[in-house]
Coordinates of C-alpha atoms in Angstrom, one line a residue:
M13 CA 10.0 -2.5 0.2
V14 CA 9.0 -6.4 0.4
I15 CA 6.3 -8.0 -2.1
D16 CA 5.0 -11.4 -0.9
H17 CA 2.3 -13.9 -0.2
L18 CA -0.7 -13.8 2.8
K19 CA 0.8 -16.2 3.6
N20 CA 4.0 -16.1 4.1
A21 CA 3.3 -12.8 6.1
A22 CA 4.4 -14.8 9.5
L23 CA 7.9 -13.8 8.3
Y24 CA 7.5 -9.8 8.5
L25 CA 6.5 -10.1 11.5
G26 CA 9.0 -8.9 13.1
M27 CA 9.6 -5.2 11.5
H28 CA 7.6 -3.8 13.3
P29 CA 5.5 -4.1 16.6
R30 CA 2.1 -3.3 14.8
M31 CA 3.1 -5.4 11.8
K32 CA 1.6 -8.5 13.7
D33 CA -1.9 -6.4 14.3
A34 CA -1.7 -5.8 10.4
F35 CA -1.4 -8.6 9.0
R36 CA -4.1 -10.2 11.8
Y37 CA -6.5 -8.1 10.6
L38 CA -5.6 -8.8 6.6
Q39 CA -6.3 -12.5 7.6
K40 CA -8.2 -12.4 9.7
T41 CA -10.8 -10.1 8.5
D42 CA -14.6 -10.8 6.5
F43 CA -13.8 -8.0 3.2
S44 CA -16.8 -9.0 1.6
K45 CA -19.2 -7.4 3.7
I46 CA -17.3 -4.7 4.7
E47 CA -17.9 -1.3 2.1
P48 CA -14.9 0.8 1.0
G49 CA -13.6 3.6 3.7
R50 CA -11.0 4.2 6.9
Y51 CA -11.7 1.7 9.0
E52 CA -9.6 1.8 12.7
I53 CA -7.7 -1.4 13.7
G54 CA -6.2 0.7 16.7
G55 CA -6.6 4.2 16.0
A56 CA -4.4 6.1 14.9
D57 CA -2.0 3.6 15.1
L58 CA -3.1 1.4 12.9
F59 CA -6.3 2.2 10.6
A60 CA -7.6 0.6 6.9
L61 CA -8.4 2.0 4.1
I62 CA -10.7 -0.4 1.8
Q63 CA -10.8 0.8 -1.9
H64 CA -12.4 -0.6 -5.1
Y65 CA -11.3 1.4 -8.3
N66 CA -10.1 1.3 -11.9
P67 CA -6.5 0.4 -12.8
K68 CA -5.5 4.6 -14.2
P69 CA -3.0 4.3 -18.0
R70 CA 0.3 5.6 -15.8
E71 CA -0.1 9.5 -17.3
K72 CA -2.5 10.0 -14.6
A73 CA -1.3 8.3 -11.2
R74 CA 1.4 10.0 -9.4
W75 CA 4.7 8.8 -7.4
E76 CA 3.6 9.0 -4.0
A77 CA 5.8 8.5 -0.1
H78 CA 4.5 8.6 3.2
R79 CA 7.0 9.7 6.5
K80 CA 5.3 8.5 8.9
Y81 CA 2.9 5.7 8.5
I82 CA 4.2 2.2 6.9
D83 CA 1.4 0.7 4.4
V84 CA 1.2 -2.8 3.6
Q85 CA -1.1 -2.9 0.8
Y86 CA -2.6 -6.7 0.0
V87 CA -4.2 -7.1 -3.2
L88 CA -7.8 -9.0 -2.4
S89 CA -8.9 -9.1 -6.2
G90 CA -8.2 -7.4 -9.2
S91 CA -4.7 -7.0 -9.7
E92 CA -2.6 -3.8 -11.1
L93 CA 1.1 -2.2 -12.5
F94 CA 2.8 -0.6 -9.4
G95 CA 5.7 1.0 -9.5
Y96 CA 8.2 1.4 -6.6
A97 CA 11.5 3.4 -6.9
P98 CA 13.7 5.1 -3.9
S99 CA 12.8 8.2 -2.8
E100 CA 16.2 9.5 -2.7
R101 CA 16.0 8.8 -6.4
L102 CA 12.9 10.9 -7.2
N103 CA 12.5 14.9 -6.8
S104 CA 10.5 16.0 -4.4
V105 CA 6.9 18.2 -5.9
A106 CA 5.0 18.6 -2.3
Y107 CA 4.4 17.0 1.1
D108 CA 0.5 17.6 2.4
E109 CA 1.9 17.0 6.4
A110 CA -2.1 16.5 7.7
K111 CA -1.9 13.3 5.0
D112 CA 1.0 12.8 5.6
F113 CA 1.3 11.9 1.3
H114 CA 4.7 13.2 0.2
E115 CA 4.7 13.4 -3.8
L116 CA 7.4 13.1 -6.2
K117 CA 8.2 12.9 -9.7
G118 CA 10.6 11.3 -11.8
D119 CA 11.2 7.2 -13.1
G120 CA 11.0 3.8 -11.5
D121 CA 10.5 0.3 -11.6
F122 CA 7.1 -1.2 -12.6
L123 CA 5.5 -5.4 -11.6
H124 CA 2.6 -7.0 -11.9
V125 CA 0.7 -7.4 -8.9
P126 CA -2.1 -10.1 -8.6
A127 CA -4.3 -11.1 -5.8
G128 CA -3.7 -12.5 -2.7
T129 CA -0.4 -10.3 -2.8
F130 CA 0.7 -7.7 -0.2
L131 CA 3.6 -5.0 -0.1
I132 CA 6.0 -3.3 3.4
L133 CA 6.4 -0.1 1.8
F134 CA 8.3 2.1 3.9
P135 CA 9.1 6.1 4.2
Q136 CA 12.0 5.2 2.2
D137 CA 9.5 2.9 0.1
A138 CA 8.3 5.6 -3.5
H139 CA 5.7 4.1 -4.6
M140 CA 3.6 5.0 -7.7
P141 CA 0.0 2.2 -7.3
G142 CA -2.8 1.9 -9.4
I143 CA -1.5 1.4 -12.5
S144 CA -3.5 0.0 -15.7
G145 CA -2.3 -2.7 -18.0
T146 CA -1.6 -5.8 -19.4
G147 CA -4.1 -7.7 -17.5
S148 CA -5.4 -5.3 -15.3
Q149 CA -8.5 -5.7 -13.9
P150 CA -10.6 -4.0 -11.4
V151 CA -9.2 -4.4 -8.5
K152 CA -9.9 -3.8 -4.1
K153 CA -7.0 -3.0 -1.9
I154 CA -6.5 -3.6 1.6
V155 CA -4.4 -0.2 2.8
V156 CA -3.6 -0.3 6.5
K157 CA -1.9 2.1 8.1
I158 CA 1.2 1.6 10.9
L159 CA 2.7 4.8 12.6
L160 CA 6.0 4.0 13.0
D161 CA 6.9 5.9 15.7
A162 CA 4.4 3.2 17.5

């Protein structure tokens, strides 16, 4: 997992051939004019999910990971508590191949993620996003999904 600020995105462009396209989208798009939903950037190889939500209590959240896609999660506004654990430390519950959603159970670490922060999450990076904590605020988040094999 990587956590950093968008101004430092150039440091991570070599992590995947489509990373440059993902960060260009985050840096150049006027998200004030875009409603929540799915937006194609490069077909199924590269797309964005625009999300607006109120963080939820930890007991209502669940661990997840993805096998086919890298997540670049960017908190545009608001803040949340975010869980992280190496997938190998958690127990598998179920995997939905159509949604590329691997549900897991176990314990991990948590950090506060404020506006302007992004996280890069690979298949080995289990995460629990959208948790309420001290200082949490309604969140507007952009999740760019990058197909690993692209």
